[in-house]
Amino acid sequence: TGSSTFGDAFEFTGTNWTPAANMPAPRERFGFAFDSSANRCGLFGGKDATGSPANATWYYNGAQWSVGPSAPAGLAPRALYSNIAYDSASNVTVLFGGYDEDGNILGDTWELSASGWTKKDDLSPVVNRFYPFYAYDSARGRLVTYGGTTYQGISDKTWGFDGTTWR
Protein backbone atom coordinates (compact mmCIF):
# COMPACT_ATOMS: atom_id res chain seq x y z
CA THR A 1 0.00 0.00 0.00
CA GLY A 2 1.82 3.35 -0.08
CA SER A 3 1.05 6.92 0.50
CA SER A 4 0.46 9.99 -1.59
CA THR A 5 0.90 13.68 -0.98
CA PHE A 6 -2.22 15.59 -1.96
CA GLY A 7 -2.55 19.20 -3.05
CA ASP A 8 -6.21 19.78 -2.39
CA ALA A 9 -7.96 22.06 0.05
CA PHE A 10 -11.63 22.51 0.82
CA GLU A 11 -13.63 25.33 2.30
CA PHE A 12 -16.78 24.89 4.38
CA THR A 13 -19.50 27.34 3.37
CA GLY A 14 -21.71 26.54 6.35
CA THR A 15 -23.61 23.85 4.49
CA ASN A 16 -21.21 22.42 1.88
CA TRP A 17 -17.54 21.68 1.33
CA THR A 18 -16.17 23.27 -1.86
CA PRO A 19 -12.70 22.84 -3.37
CA ALA A 20 -10.36 25.84 -3.25
CA ALA A 21 -8.70 26.96 -6.47
CA ASN A 22 -5.13 27.94 -7.48
CA MET A 23 -3.45 26.07 -4.66
CA PRO A 24 0.25 25.58 -3.91
CA ALA A 25 1.96 22.40 -5.06
CA PRO A 26 1.14 19.30 -2.98
CA ARG A 27 2.98 19.14 0.34
CA GLU A 28 2.86 17.54 3.75
CA ARG A 29 4.09 18.34 7.27
CA PHE A 30 3.77 22.11 6.87
CA GLY A 31 2.84 24.91 9.25
CA PHE A 32 -0.57 26.55 8.87
CA ALA A 33 -2.07 29.45 10.83
CA PHE A 34 -4.86 32.02 10.58
CA ASP A 35 -3.78 35.69 10.63
CA SER A 36 -6.79 37.48 12.17
CA SER A 37 -5.40 40.94 11.35
CA ALA A 38 -5.06 40.26 7.61
CA ASN A 39 -8.04 37.87 7.62
CA ARG A 40 -6.14 35.13 5.80
CA CYS A 41 -4.44 31.82 6.38
CA GLY A 42 -0.69 31.37 6.04
CA LEU A 43 1.13 28.20 5.03
CA PHE A 44 4.88 27.58 5.28
CA GLY A 45 7.34 24.76 4.84
CA GLY A 46 6.83 21.04 4.72
CA LYS A 47 7.87 18.53 2.11
CA ASP A 48 6.75 18.45 -1.49
CA ALA A 49 5.63 15.29 -3.31
CA THR A 50 9.28 14.34 -4.05
CA GLY A 51 10.27 14.65 -0.37
CA SER A 52 12.21 17.89 -0.85
CA PRO A 53 11.75 20.88 1.48
CA ALA A 54 8.97 23.18 0.30
CA ASN A 55 10.13 26.52 1.67
CA ALA A 56 7.61 28.84 0.08
CA THR A 57 5.19 30.99 2.04
CA TRP A 58 1.60 31.01 0.78
CA TYR A 59 -1.50 32.96 1.79
CA TYR A 60 -5.16 32.04 1.36
CA ASN A 61 -7.74 34.83 1.70
CA GLY A 62 -10.85 32.68 1.37
CA ALA A 63 -11.03 33.09 -2.39
CA GLN A 64 -7.54 32.51 -3.78
CA TRP A 65 -3.99 31.48 -2.92
CA SER A 66 -1.04 33.85 -3.42
CA VAL A 67 2.70 33.51 -2.91
CA GLY A 68 4.06 35.28 0.17
CA PRO A 69 7.59 36.40 1.08
CA SER A 70 10.51 34.17 0.19
CA ALA A 71 12.23 32.27 2.96
CA PRO A 72 15.63 33.88 3.65
CA ALA A 73 18.92 32.02 4.04
CA GLY A 74 18.93 30.26 7.38
CA LEU A 75 15.22 29.53 7.25
CA ALA A 76 15.51 27.62 3.99
CA PRO A 77 15.98 24.76 3.35
CA ARG A 78 14.44 23.59 6.59
CA ALA A 79 11.20 23.80 8.45
CA LEU A 80 10.27 20.20 7.99
CA TYR A 81 7.86 19.30 10.77
CA SER A 82 7.81 22.84 12.13
CA ASN A 83 4.66 24.64 13.08
CA ILE A 84 3.46 28.24 13.03
CA ALA A 85 0.93 30.31 14.96
CA TYR A 86 -0.31 33.87 14.67
CA ASP A 87 0.49 36.23 17.56
CA SER A 88 -2.22 38.90 17.48
CA ALA A 89 -0.53 41.06 20.17
CA SER A 90 2.60 41.41 18.02
CA ASN A 91 0.82 41.09 14.65
CA VAL A 92 3.29 38.43 13.45
CA THR A 93 3.21 34.72 12.64
CA VAL A 94 5.81 32.82 14.69
CA LEU A 95 7.71 29.70 13.62
CA PHE A 96 9.77 27.69 16.08
CA GLY A 97 11.77 24.52 15.62
CA GLY A 98 11.46 21.91 12.94
CA TYR A 99 14.32 20.04 11.42
CA ASP A 100 16.47 20.53 8.37
CA GLU A 101 17.05 18.19 5.45
CA ASP A 102 20.16 16.78 7.21
CA GLY A 103 18.00 15.66 10.15
CA ASN A 104 19.19 18.32 12.61
CA ILE A 105 16.48 19.29 15.10
CA LEU A 106 16.24 23.08 15.20
CA GLY A 107 15.45 25.52 18.01
CA ASP A 108 15.40 28.94 16.40
CA THR A 109 12.49 31.37 16.33
CA TRP A 110 11.35 33.25 13.22
CA GLU A 111 8.64 35.87 12.75
CA LEU A 112 6.67 36.61 9.60
CA SER A 113 5.32 40.16 9.32
CA ALA A 114 4.13 42.24 6.37
CA SER A 115 7.81 42.93 5.54
CA GLY A 116 8.83 39.25 5.44
CA TRP A 117 10.62 36.69 7.62
CA THR A 118 12.95 37.83 10.44
CA LYS A 119 15.08 35.62 12.67
CA LYS A 120 14.82 36.45 16.36
CA ASP A 121 18.03 36.51 18.39
CA ASP A 122 18.87 33.28 20.16
CA LEU A 123 16.43 33.68 23.03
CA SER A 124 15.40 30.15 23.63
CA PRO A 125 15.74 28.13 26.77
CA VAL A 126 13.36 25.78 24.93
CA VAL A 127 15.05 22.58 23.82
CA ASN A 128 15.22 22.14 20.04
CA ARG A 129 12.17 20.27 18.81
CA PHE A 130 10.12 19.42 15.78
CA TYR A 131 6.37 19.11 15.33
CA PRO A 132 5.30 20.98 18.46
CA PHE A 133 1.75 22.26 18.75
CA TYR A 134 1.03 25.99 18.99
CA ALA A 135 -1.86 28.16 20.03
CA TYR A 136 -2.22 31.83 20.86
CA ASP A 137 -3.41 32.59 24.41
CA SER A 138 -5.16 35.97 24.09
CA ALA A 139 -5.85 36.19 27.83
CA ARG A 140 -2.10 36.12 28.59
CA GLY A 141 -0.95 37.73 25.33
CA ARG A 142 1.47 34.98 24.35
CA LEU A 143 1.96 31.96 22.16
CA VAL A 144 1.94 28.62 23.90
CA THR A 145 3.78 25.61 22.54
CA TYR A 146 3.44 22.08 23.79
CA GLY A 147 5.24 18.84 23.08
CA GLY A 148 7.07 17.95 19.94
CA THR A 149 10.02 15.63 19.56
CA THR A 150 13.51 16.41 20.87
CA TYR A 151 16.80 14.51 20.67
CA GLN A 152 15.69 12.85 23.93
CA GLY A 153 12.29 11.73 22.57
CA ILE A 154 8.74 13.00 22.82
CA SER A 155 8.45 16.10 25.02
CA ASP A 156 5.71 16.86 27.53
CA LYS A 157 6.88 20.43 28.17
CA THR A 158 4.84 23.62 27.71
CA TRP A 159 6.43 26.98 26.91
CA GLY A 160 5.06 30.49 26.41
CA PHE A 161 6.47 33.15 24.07
CA ASP A 162 5.63 36.80 24.76
CA GLY A 163 7.30 38.17 21.62
CA THR A 164 10.73 38.49 23.20
CA THR A 165 11.30 35.55 25.55
CA TRP A 166 10.37 31.88 25.81
CA ARG A 167 9.42 30.91 29.39
CSV table of N, CA and C in Angstrom, one decimal:
chain,number,residue,atom,x,y,z
A,1,THR,N,0.9,-1.2,0.0
A,1,THR,CA,0.0,0.0,0.0
A,1,THR,C,0.9,1.2,0.0
A,2,GLY,N,0.9,2.2,0.0
A,2,GLY,CA,1.8,3.4,-0.1
A,2,GLY,C,1.1,4.6,0.4
A,3,SER,N,1.7,5.7,0.1
A,3,SER,CA,1.1,6.9,0.5
A,3,SER,C,1.2,7.9,-0.6
A,4,SER,N,0.4,8.9,-0.6
A,4,SER,CA,0.5,10.0,-1.6
A,4,SER,C,0.4,11.3,-0.9
A,5,THR,N,1.0,12.3,-1.5
A,5,THR,CA,0.9,13.7,-1.0
A,5,THR,C,-0.1,14.4,-1.8
A,6,PHE,N,-1.1,14.9,-1.2
A,6,PHE,CA,-2.2,15.6,-2.0
A,6,PHE,C,-2.0,17.1,-2.0
A,7,GLY,N,-2.6,17.8,-2.9
A,7,GLY,CA,-2.6,19.2,-3.1
A,7,GLY,C,-3.9,19.8,-3.1
A,8,ASP,N,-4.9,19.2,-2.4
A,8,ASP,CA,-6.2,19.8,-2.4
A,8,ASP,C,-6.6,20.4,-1.1
A,9,ALA,N,-7.5,21.4,-1.1
A,9,ALA,CA,-8.0,22.1,0.0
A,9,ALA,C,-9.4,22.3,-0.2
A,10,PHE,N,-10.2,22.3,0.9
A,10,PHE,CA,-11.6,22.5,0.8
A,10,PHE,C,-12.0,23.6,1.8
A,11,GLU,N,-13.1,24.3,1.5
A,11,GLU,CA,-13.6,25.3,2.3
A,11,GLU,C,-15.1,25.0,2.7
A,12,PHE,N,-15.4,25.2,3.9
A,12,PHE,CA,-16.8,24.9,4.4
A,12,PHE,C,-17.6,26.2,4.3
A,13,THR,N,-18.7,26.1,3.6
A,13,THR,CA,-19.5,27.3,3.4
A,13,THR,C,-20.6,27.5,4.4
A,14,GLY,N,-20.7,26.6,5.4
A,14,GLY,CA,-21.7,26.5,6.4
A,14,GLY,C,-22.7,25.4,6.1
A,15,THR,N,-22.8,25.0,4.8
A,15,THR,CA,-23.6,23.9,4.5
A,15,THR,C,-22.9,22.9,3.6
A,16,ASN,N,-21.9,23.3,2.8
A,16,ASN,CA,-21.2,22.4,1.9
A,16,ASN,C,-19.7,22.6,1.9
A,17,TRP,N,-19.0,21.6,1.5
A,17,TRP,CA,-17.5,21.7,1.3
A,17,TRP,C,-17.3,21.9,-0.2
A,18,THR,N,-16.5,23.0,-0.5
A,18,THR,CA,-16.2,23.3,-1.9
A,18,THR,C,-14.7,23.3,-2.0
A,19,PRO,N,-14.2,22.8,-3.2
A,19,PRO,CA,-12.7,22.8,-3.4
A,19,PRO,C,-12.2,24.3,-3.6
A,20,ALA,N,-11.0,24.6,-3.0
A,20,ALA,CA,-10.4,25.8,-3.2
A,20,ALA,C,-9.6,25.8,-4.6
A,21,ALA,N,-9.4,26.9,-5.2
A,21,ALA,CA,-8.7,27.0,-6.5
A,21,ALA,C,-7.3,27.6,-6.3
A,22,ASN,N,-6.5,27.3,-7.4
A,22,ASN,CA,-5.1,27.9,-7.5
A,22,ASN,C,-4.3,27.7,-6.2
A,23,MET,N,-4.1,26.4,-5.9
A,23,MET,CA,-3.4,26.1,-4.7
A,23,MET,C,-2.0,25.9,-4.9
A,24,PRO,N,-1.2,25.9,-3.8
A,24,PRO,CA,0.2,25.6,-3.9
A,24,PRO,C,0.4,24.1,-4.3
A,25,ALA,N,1.6,23.8,-4.7
A,25,ALA,CA,2.0,22.4,-5.1
A,25,ALA,C,1.7,21.5,-3.8
A,26,PRO,N,1.4,20.2,-4.1
A,26,PRO,CA,1.1,19.3,-3.0
A,26,PRO,C,2.3,19.3,-2.0
A,27,ARG,N,2.0,19.2,-0.7
A,27,ARG,CA,3.0,19.1,0.3
A,27,ARG,C,2.4,18.5,1.6
A,28,GLU,N,3.3,18.1,2.5
A,28,GLU,CA,2.9,17.5,3.8
A,28,GLU,C,3.8,18.1,4.9
A,29,ARG,N,3.3,18.0,6.1
A,29,ARG,CA,4.1,18.3,7.3
A,29,ARG,C,4.5,19.8,7.3
A,30,PHE,N,3.5,20.7,7.0
A,30,PHE,CA,3.8,22.1,6.9
A,30,PHE,C,3.1,22.8,8.1
A,31,GLY,N,3.5,24.1,8.2
A,31,GLY,CA,2.8,24.9,9.3
A,31,GLY,C,1.7,25.7,8.6
A,32,PHE,N,0.6,25.9,9.4
A,32,PHE,CA,-0.6,26.6,8.9
A,32,PHE,C,-1.2,27.3,10.0
A,33,ALA,N,-1.5,28.6,9.8
A,33,ALA,CA,-2.1,29.4,10.8
A,33,ALA,C,-3.0,30.5,10.2
A,34,PHE,N,-4.0,31.0,11.0
A,34,PHE,CA,-4.9,32.0,10.6
A,34,PHE,C,-4.4,33.3,11.1
A,35,ASP,N,-4.2,34.3,10.3
A,35,ASP,CA,-3.8,35.7,10.6
A,35,ASP,C,-5.1,36.5,10.7
A,36,SER,N,-5.5,36.8,12.0
A,36,SER,CA,-6.8,37.5,12.2
A,36,SER,C,-6.7,38.9,11.8
A,37,SER,N,-5.5,39.5,11.8
A,37,SER,CA,-5.4,40.9,11.3
A,37,SER,C,-5.6,41.1,9.8
A,38,ALA,N,-5.0,40.2,9.1
A,38,ALA,CA,-5.1,40.3,7.6
A,38,ALA,C,-6.2,39.4,7.1
A,39,ASN,N,-6.9,38.7,8.0
A,39,ASN,CA,-8.0,37.9,7.6
A,39,ASN,C,-7.7,36.9,6.5
A,40,ARG,N,-6.6,36.1,6.8
A,40,ARG,CA,-6.1,35.1,5.8
A,40,ARG,C,-5.4,34.0,6.5
A,41,CYS,N,-5.2,32.9,5.9
A,41,CYS,CA,-4.4,31.8,6.4
A,41,CYS,C,-3.0,31.9,5.8
A,42,GLY,N,-2.1,31.5,6.5
A,42,GLY,CA,-0.7,31.4,6.0
A,42,GLY,C,-0.2,29.9,6.1
A,43,LEU,N,0.6,29.5,5.1
A,43,LEU,CA,1.1,28.2,5.0
A,43,LEU,C,2.6,28.3,4.8
A,44,PHE,N,3.4,27.5,5.5
A,44,PHE,CA,4.9,27.6,5.3
A,44,PHE,C,5.5,26.2,5.5
A,45,GLY,N,6.5,25.9,4.6
A,45,GLY,CA,7.3,24.8,4.8
A,45,GLY,C,6.7,23.4,4.4
A,46,GLY,N,7.3,22.4,5.0
A,46,GLY,CA,6.8,21.0,4.7
A,46,GLY,C,7.7,20.4,3.7
A,47,LYS,N,7.2,19.3,3.2
A,47,LYS,CA,7.9,18.5,2.1
A,47,LYS,C,7.0,18.5,0.9
A,48,ASP,N,7.6,18.6,-0.3
A,48,ASP,CA,6.8,18.4,-1.5
A,48,ASP,C,6.6,17.0,-1.8
A,49,ALA,N,5.9,16.7,-2.9
A,49,ALA,CA,5.6,15.3,-3.3
A,49,ALA,C,6.9,14.5,-3.6
A,50,THR,N,8.0,15.1,-3.8
A,50,THR,CA,9.3,14.3,-4.1
A,50,THR,C,10.1,14.1,-2.8
A,51,GLY,N,9.6,14.7,-1.7
A,51,GLY,CA,10.3,14.6,-0.4
A,51,GLY,C,11.2,15.8,-0.1
A,52,SER,N,11.3,16.7,-1.0
A,52,SER,CA,12.2,17.9,-0.9
A,52,SER,C,11.5,19.0,0.0
A,53,PRO,N,12.3,19.8,0.7
A,53,PRO,CA,11.7,20.9,1.5
A,53,PRO,C,11.0,21.8,0.6
A,54,ALA,N,9.8,22.2,1.0
A,54,ALA,CA,9.0,23.2,0.3
A,54,ALA,C,9.0,24.5,1.1
A,55,ASN,N,9.9,25.4,0.8
A,55,ASN,CA,10.1,26.5,1.7
A,55,ASN,C,9.4,27.8,1.2
A,56,ALA,N,8.4,27.7,0.5
A,56,ALA,CA,7.6,28.8,0.1
A,56,ALA,C,6.6,29.2,1.1
A,57,THR,N,6.3,30.5,1.2
A,57,THR,CA,5.2,31.0,2.0
A,57,THR,C,4.0,31.3,1.1
A,58,TRP,N,2.8,30.8,1.6
A,58,TRP,CA,1.6,31.0,0.8
A,58,TRP,C,0.5,31.6,1.7
A,59,TYR,N,-0.4,32.4,1.1
A,59,TYR,CA,-1.5,33.0,1.8
A,59,TYR,C,-2.8,32.5,1.1
A,60,TYR,N,-3.8,32.3,1.9
A,60,TYR,CA,-5.2,32.0,1.4
A,60,TYR,C,-6.2,33.0,2.0
A,61,ASN,N,-6.8,33.8,1.2
A,61,ASN,CA,-7.7,34.8,1.7
A,61,ASN,C,-9.2,34.4,1.7
A,62,GLY,N,-9.5,33.2,1.4
A,62,GLY,CA,-10.9,32.7,1.4
A,62,GLY,C,-11.4,32.6,0.0
A,63,ALA,N,-10.6,33.2,-1.0
A,63,ALA,CA,-11.0,33.1,-2.4
A,63,ALA,C,-9.9,32.6,-3.3
A,64,GLN,N,-8.7,32.9,-2.9
A,64,GLN,CA,-7.5,32.5,-3.8
A,64,GLN,C,-6.3,32.4,-3.0
A,65,TRP,N,-5.3,31.6,-3.5
A,65,TRP,CA,-4.0,31.5,-2.9
A,65,TRP,C,-3.1,32.5,-3.6
A,66,SER,N,-2.1,33.0,-2.8
A,66,SER,CA,-1.0,33.8,-3.4
A,66,SER,C,0.3,33.5,-2.7
A,67,VAL,N,1.4,33.8,-3.5
A,67,VAL,CA,2.7,33.5,-2.9
A,67,VAL,C,3.1,34.7,-2.0
A,68,GLY,N,3.6,34.3,-0.8
A,68,GLY,CA,4.1,35.3,0.2
A,68,GLY,C,5.5,35.5,0.1
A,69,PRO,N,6.2,36.1,1.1
A,69,PRO,CA,7.6,36.4,1.1
A,69,PRO,C,8.4,35.1,1.0
A,70,SER,N,9.6,35.3,0.3
A,70,SER,CA,10.5,34.2,0.2
A,70,SER,C,11.2,33.9,1.5
A,71,ALA,N,11.5,32.7,1.7
A,71,ALA,CA,12.2,32.3,3.0
A,71,ALA,C,13.7,32.7,2.8
A,72,PRO,N,14.2,33.4,3.8
A,72,PRO,CA,15.6,33.9,3.7
A,72,PRO,C,16.6,32.7,4.0
A,73,ALA,N,17.9,33.0,3.7
A,73,ALA,CA,18.9,32.0,4.0
A,73,ALA,C,18.9,31.8,5.5
A,74,GLY,N,19.0,30.6,6.0
A,74,GLY,CA,18.9,30.3,7.4
A,74,GLY,C,17.6,29.7,7.7
A,75,LEU,N,16.5,30.1,7.1
A,75,LEU,CA,15.2,29.5,7.3
A,75,LEU,C,15.0,28.4,6.2
A,76,ALA,N,15.6,28.6,5.1
A,76,ALA,CA,15.5,27.6,4.0
A,76,ALA,C,16.9,27.0,3.7
A,77,PRO,N,17.0,25.8,3.4
A,77,PRO,CA,16.0,24.8,3.4
A,77,PRO,C,15.8,24.1,4.7
A,78,ARG,N,14.7,24.2,5.3
A,78,ARG,CA,14.4,23.6,6.6
A,78,ARG,C,13.0,23.5,6.8
A,79,ALA,N,12.6,23.7,8.1
A,79,ALA,CA,11.2,23.8,8.4
A,79,ALA,C,10.4,22.6,8.1
A,80,LEU,N,11.0,21.4,8.1
A,80,LEU,CA,10.3,20.2,8.0
A,80,LEU,C,9.7,19.9,9.4
A,81,TYR,N,8.5,19.6,9.5
A,81,TYR,CA,7.9,19.3,10.8
A,81,TYR,C,7.9,20.5,11.7
A,82,SER,N,7.9,21.7,11.2
A,82,SER,CA,7.8,22.8,12.1
A,82,SER,C,6.3,23.2,12.2
A,83,ASN,N,6.0,24.2,13.0
A,83,ASN,CA,4.7,24.6,13.1
A,83,ASN,C,4.7,26.1,13.2
A,84,ILE,N,3.6,26.8,12.9
A,84,ILE,CA,3.5,28.2,13.0
A,84,ILE,C,2.2,28.6,13.8
A,85,ALA,N,2.1,29.8,14.3
A,85,ALA,CA,0.9,30.3,15.0
A,85,ALA,C,1.0,31.8,14.9
A,86,TYR,N,-0.2,32.4,14.8
A,86,TYR,CA,-0.3,33.9,14.7
A,86,TYR,C,-0.4,34.5,16.1
A,87,ASP,N,0.4,35.5,16.3
A,87,ASP,CA,0.5,36.2,17.6
A,87,ASP,C,-0.2,37.6,17.3
A,88,SER,N,-1.4,37.7,17.8
A,88,SER,CA,-2.2,38.9,17.5
A,88,SER,C,-1.7,40.1,18.3
A,89,ALA,N,-1.1,39.9,19.4
A,89,ALA,CA,-0.5,41.1,20.2
A,89,ALA,C,0.6,41.7,19.4
A,90,SER,N,1.4,40.9,18.8
A,90,SER,CA,2.6,41.4,18.0
A,90,SER,C,2.3,41.6,16.5
A,91,ASN,N,1.2,41.0,16.1
A,91,ASN,CA,0.8,41.1,14.7
A,91,ASN,C,1.9,40.4,13.8
A,92,VAL,N,2.3,39.2,14.2
A,92,VAL,CA,3.3,38.4,13.5
A,92,VAL,C,2.9,37.0,13.6
A,93,THR,N,3.3,36.2,12.6
A,93,THR,CA,3.2,34.7,12.6
A,93,THR,C,4.6,34.2,13.1
A,94,VAL,N,4.6,33.3,14.1
A,94,VAL,CA,5.8,32.8,14.7
A,94,VAL,C,6.0,31.4,14.3
A,95,LEU,N,7.3,31.1,13.9
A,95,LEU,CA,7.7,29.7,13.6
A,95,LEU,C,8.8,29.4,14.6
A,96,PHE,N,8.7,28.2,15.2
A,96,PHE,CA,9.8,27.7,16.1
A,96,PHE,C,10.1,26.2,15.7
A,97,GLY,N,11.4,25.9,15.7
A,97,GLY,CA,11.8,24.5,15.6
A,97,GLY,C,11.7,24.0,14.2
A,98,GLY,N,11.4,22.7,14.2
A,98,GLY,CA,11.5,21.9,12.9
A,98,GLY,C,12.8,21.2,12.8
A,99,TYR,N,13.0,20.6,11.7
A,99,TYR,CA,14.3,20.0,11.4
A,99,TYR,C,14.7,20.3,10.0
A,100,ASP,N,16.0,20.3,9.7
A,100,ASP,CA,16.5,20.5,8.4
A,100,ASP,C,16.6,19.2,7.6
A,101,GLU,N,17.0,19.4,6.3
A,101,GLU,CA,17.1,18.2,5.5
A,101,GLU,C,18.2,17.3,5.8
A,102,ASP,N,19.1,17.7,6.7
A,102,ASP,CA,20.2,16.8,7.2
A,102,ASP,C,19.7,16.1,8.5
A,103,GLY,N,18.5,16.3,9.0
A,103,GLY,CA,18.0,15.7,10.2
A,103,GLY,C,18.3,16.3,11.5
A,104,ASN,N,18.9,17.6,11.4
A,104,ASN,CA,19.2,18.3,12.6
A,104,ASN,C,17.9,18.9,13.2
A,105,ILE,N,17.6,18.7,14.4
A,105,ILE,CA,16.5,19.3,15.1
A,105,ILE,C,16.8,20.7,15.5
A,106,LEU,N,16.0,21.7,15.1
A,106,LEU,CA,16.2,23.1,15.2
A,106,LEU,C,15.5,23.7,16.4
A,107,GLY,N,16.0,24.8,16.9
A,107,GLY,CA,15.4,25.5,18.0
A,107,GLY,C,15.4,27.0,17.8
A,108,ASP,N,15.4,27.5,16.6
A,108,ASP,CA,15.4,28.9,16.4
A,108,ASP,C,14.0,29.4,16.2
A,109,THR,N,13.8,30.7,16.4
A,109,THR,CA,12.5,31.4,16.3
A,109,THR,C,12.5,32.4,15.2
A,110,TRP,N,11.5,32.3,14.3
A,110,TRP,CA,11.4,33.2,13.2
A,110,TRP,C,10.0,33.9,13.3
A,111,GLU,N,9.9,35.2,12.8
A,111,GLU,CA,8.6,35.9,12.7
A,111,GLU,C,8.4,36.3,11.3
A,112,LEU,N,7.1,36.2,10.9
A,112,LEU,CA,6.7,36.6,9.6
A,112,LEU,C,5.7,37.8,9.8
A,113,SER,N,6.1,38.9,9.3
A,113,SER,CA,5.3,40.2,9.3
A,113,SER,C,5.0,40.6,7.9
A,114,ALA,N,4.4,41.7,7.7
A,114,ALA,CA,4.1,42.2,6.4
A,114,ALA,C,5.4,42.5,5.6
A,115,SER,N,6.5,42.7,6.3
A,115,SER,CA,7.8,42.9,5.5
A,115,SER,C,8.6,41.7,5.3
A,116,GLY,N,8.1,40.5,5.7
A,116,GLY,CA,8.8,39.2,5.4
A,116,GLY,C,9.3,38.5,6.7
A,117,TRP,N,10.1,37.5,6.5
A,117,TRP,CA,10.6,36.7,7.6
A,117,TRP,C,11.8,37.4,8.3
A,118,THR,N,11.8,37.3,9.6
A,118,THR,CA,13.0,37.8,10.4
A,118,THR,C,13.3,36.8,11.5
A,119,LYS,N,14.6,36.5,11.6
A,119,LYS,CA,15.1,35.6,12.7
A,119,LYS,C,15.2,36.4,14.0
A,120,LYS,N,14.7,35.9,15.0
A,120,LYS,CA,14.8,36.5,16.4
A,120,LYS,C,16.2,36.0,16.9
A,121,ASP,N,16.8,36.9,17.8
A,121,ASP,CA,18.0,36.5,18.4
A,121,ASP,C,17.8,35.2,19.1
A,122,ASP,N,19.0,34.5,19.4
A,122,ASP,CA,18.9,33.3,20.2
A,122,ASP,C,18.4,33.6,21.6
A,123,LEU,N,17.1,33.3,21.8
A,123,LEU,CA,16.4,33.7,23.0
A,123,LEU,C,15.8,32.5,23.7
A,124,SER,N,16.2,31.3,23.3
A,124,SER,CA,15.4,30.2,23.6
A,124,SER,C,16.0,29.3,24.7
A,125,PRO,N,15.4,29.2,25.8
A,125,PRO,CA,15.7,28.1,26.8
A,125,PRO,C,15.0,26.8,26.4
A,126,VAL,N,14.1,26.9,25.4
A,126,VAL,CA,13.4,25.8,24.9
A,126,VAL,C,14.3,24.8,24.2
A,127,VAL,N,14.2,23.6,24.5
A,127,VAL,CA,15.0,22.6,23.8
A,127,VAL,C,14.6,22.5,22.4
A,128,ASN,N,15.6,22.3,21.4
A,128,ASN,CA,15.2,22.1,20.0
A,128,ASN,C,14.2,21.0,19.9
A,129,ARG,N,13.2,21.3,19.0
A,129,ARG,CA,12.2,20.3,18.8
A,129,ARG,C,11.5,20.4,17.4
A,130,PHE,N,10.9,19.3,17.0
A,130,PHE,CA,10.1,19.4,15.8
A,130,PHE,C,8.7,18.9,16.1
A,131,TYR,N,7.8,19.4,15.3
A,131,TYR,CA,6.4,19.1,15.3
A,131,TYR,C,5.7,19.4,16.7
A,132,PRO,N,6.0,20.6,17.3
A,132,PRO,CA,5.3,21.0,18.5
A,132,PRO,C,3.9,21.5,18.0
A,133,PHE,N,3.1,21.7,19.0
A,133,PHE,CA,1.7,22.3,18.7
A,133,PHE,C,1.7,23.7,19.3
A,134,TYR,N,1.1,24.6,18.6
A,134,TYR,CA,1.0,26.0,19.0
A,134,TYR,C,-0.4,26.5,19.1
A,135,ALA,N,-0.6,27.4,20.0
A,135,ALA,CA,-1.9,28.2,20.0
A,135,ALA,C,-1.6,29.5,20.6
A,136,TYR,N,-2.4,30.5,20.3
A,136,TYR,CA,-2.2,31.8,20.9
A,136,TYR,C,-3.2,32.0,22.0
A,137,ASP,N,-2.6,32.4,23.2
A,137,ASP,CA,-3.4,32.6,24.4
A,137,ASP,C,-3.7,34.1,24.5
A,138,SER,N,-4.9,34.5,24.1
A,138,SER,CA,-5.2,36.0,24.1
A,138,SER,C,-5.3,36.5,25.5
A,139,ALA,N,-5.7,35.7,26.5
A,139,ALA,CA,-5.9,36.2,27.8
A,139,ALA,C,-4.5,36.6,28.4
A,140,ARG,N,-3.4,35.8,28.1
A,140,ARG,CA,-2.1,36.1,28.6
A,140,ARG,C,-1.2,36.9,27.6
A,141,GLY,N,-1.7,37.0,26.3
A,141,GLY,CA,-0.9,37.7,25.3
A,141,GLY,C,0.3,37.0,24.9
A,142,ARG,N,0.3,35.7,24.7
A,142,ARG,CA,1.5,35.0,24.3
A,142,ARG,C,1.1,33.7,23.6
A,143,LEU,N,2.1,33.3,22.8
A,143,LEU,CA,2.0,32.0,22.2
A,143,LEU,C,2.3,30.9,23.2
A,144,VAL,N,1.7,29.8,23.1
A,144,VAL,CA,1.9,28.6,23.9
A,144,VAL,C,2.3,27.5,23.0
A,145,THR,N,3.4,26.8,23.3
A,145,THR,CA,3.8,25.6,22.5
A,145,THR,C,3.9,24.4,23.5
A,146,TYR,N,3.4,23.3,23.0
A,146,TYR,CA,3.4,22.1,23.8
A,146,TYR,C,4.0,20.9,23.0
A,147,GLY,N,4.8,20.1,23.6
A,147,GLY,CA,5.2,18.8,23.1
A,147,GLY,C,6.2,19.0,22.0
A,148,GLY,N,6.1,18.1,21.0
A,148,GLY,CA,7.1,18.0,19.9
A,148,GLY,C,8.1,16.8,20.3
A,149,THR,N,9.0,16.7,19.4
A,149,THR,CA,10.0,15.6,19.6
A,149,THR,C,11.4,16.3,19.6
A,150,THR,N,12.2,15.9,20.7
A,150,THR,CA,13.5,16.4,20.9
A,150,THR,C,14.5,15.3,20.6
A,151,TYR,N,15.8,15.6,20.8
A,151,TYR,CA,16.8,14.5,20.7
A,151,TYR,C,16.6,13.4,21.7
A,152,GLN,N,15.9,13.8,22.8
A,152,GLN,CA,15.7,12.8,23.9
A,152,GLN,C,14.4,12.1,23.8
A,153,GLY,N,13.6,12.4,22.8
A,153,GLY,CA,12.3,11.7,22.6
A,153,GLY,C,11.1,12.7,22.6
A,154,ILE,N,10.0,12.2,22.8
A,154,ILE,CA,8.7,13.0,22.8
A,154,ILE,C,8.7,13.9,24.1
A,155,SER,N,8.4,15.1,23.9
A,155,SER,CA,8.4,16.1,25.0
A,155,SER,C,7.0,16.3,25.6
A,156,ASP,N,7.0,16.5,26.9
A,156,ASP,CA,5.7,16.9,27.5
A,156,ASP,C,5.8,18.3,28.1
A,157,LYS,N,6.7,19.1,27.6
A,157,LYS,CA,6.9,20.4,28.2
A,157,LYS,C,6.0,21.5,27.5
A,158,THR,N,5.6,22.5,28.2
A,158,THR,CA,4.8,23.6,27.7
A,158,THR,C,5.7,24.9,27.9
A,159,TRP,N,5.7,25.7,26.9
A,159,TRP,CA,6.4,27.0,26.9
A,159,TRP,C,5.5,28.1,26.4
A,160,GLY,N,5.8,29.3,26.9
A,160,GLY,CA,5.1,30.5,26.4
A,160,GLY,C,6.0,31.5,25.8
A,161,PHE,N,5.6,32.2,24.7
A,161,PHE,CA,6.5,33.1,24.1
A,161,PHE,C,5.7,34.5,24.0
A,162,ASP,N,6.3,35.5,24.7
A,162,ASP,CA,5.6,36.8,24.8
A,162,ASP,C,6.1,37.8,23.7
A,163,GLY,N,6.8,37.3,22.7
A,163,GLY,CA,7.3,38.2,21.6
A,163,GLY,C,8.8,38.5,21.8
A,164,THR,N,9.3,38.3,23.0
A,164,THR,CA,10.7,38.5,23.2
A,164,THR,C,11.4,37.3,23.9
A,165,THR,N,10.7,36.6,24.7
A,165,THR,CA,11.3,35.6,25.5
A,165,THR,C,10.4,34.3,25.6
A,166,TRP,N,11.0,33.1,25.5
A,166,TRP,CA,10.4,31.9,25.8
A,166,TRP,C,10.5,31.6,27.3
A,167,ARG,N,9.4,31.2,28.0
A,167,ARG,CA,9.4,30.9,29.4
A,167,ARG,C,8.6,29.7,29.6
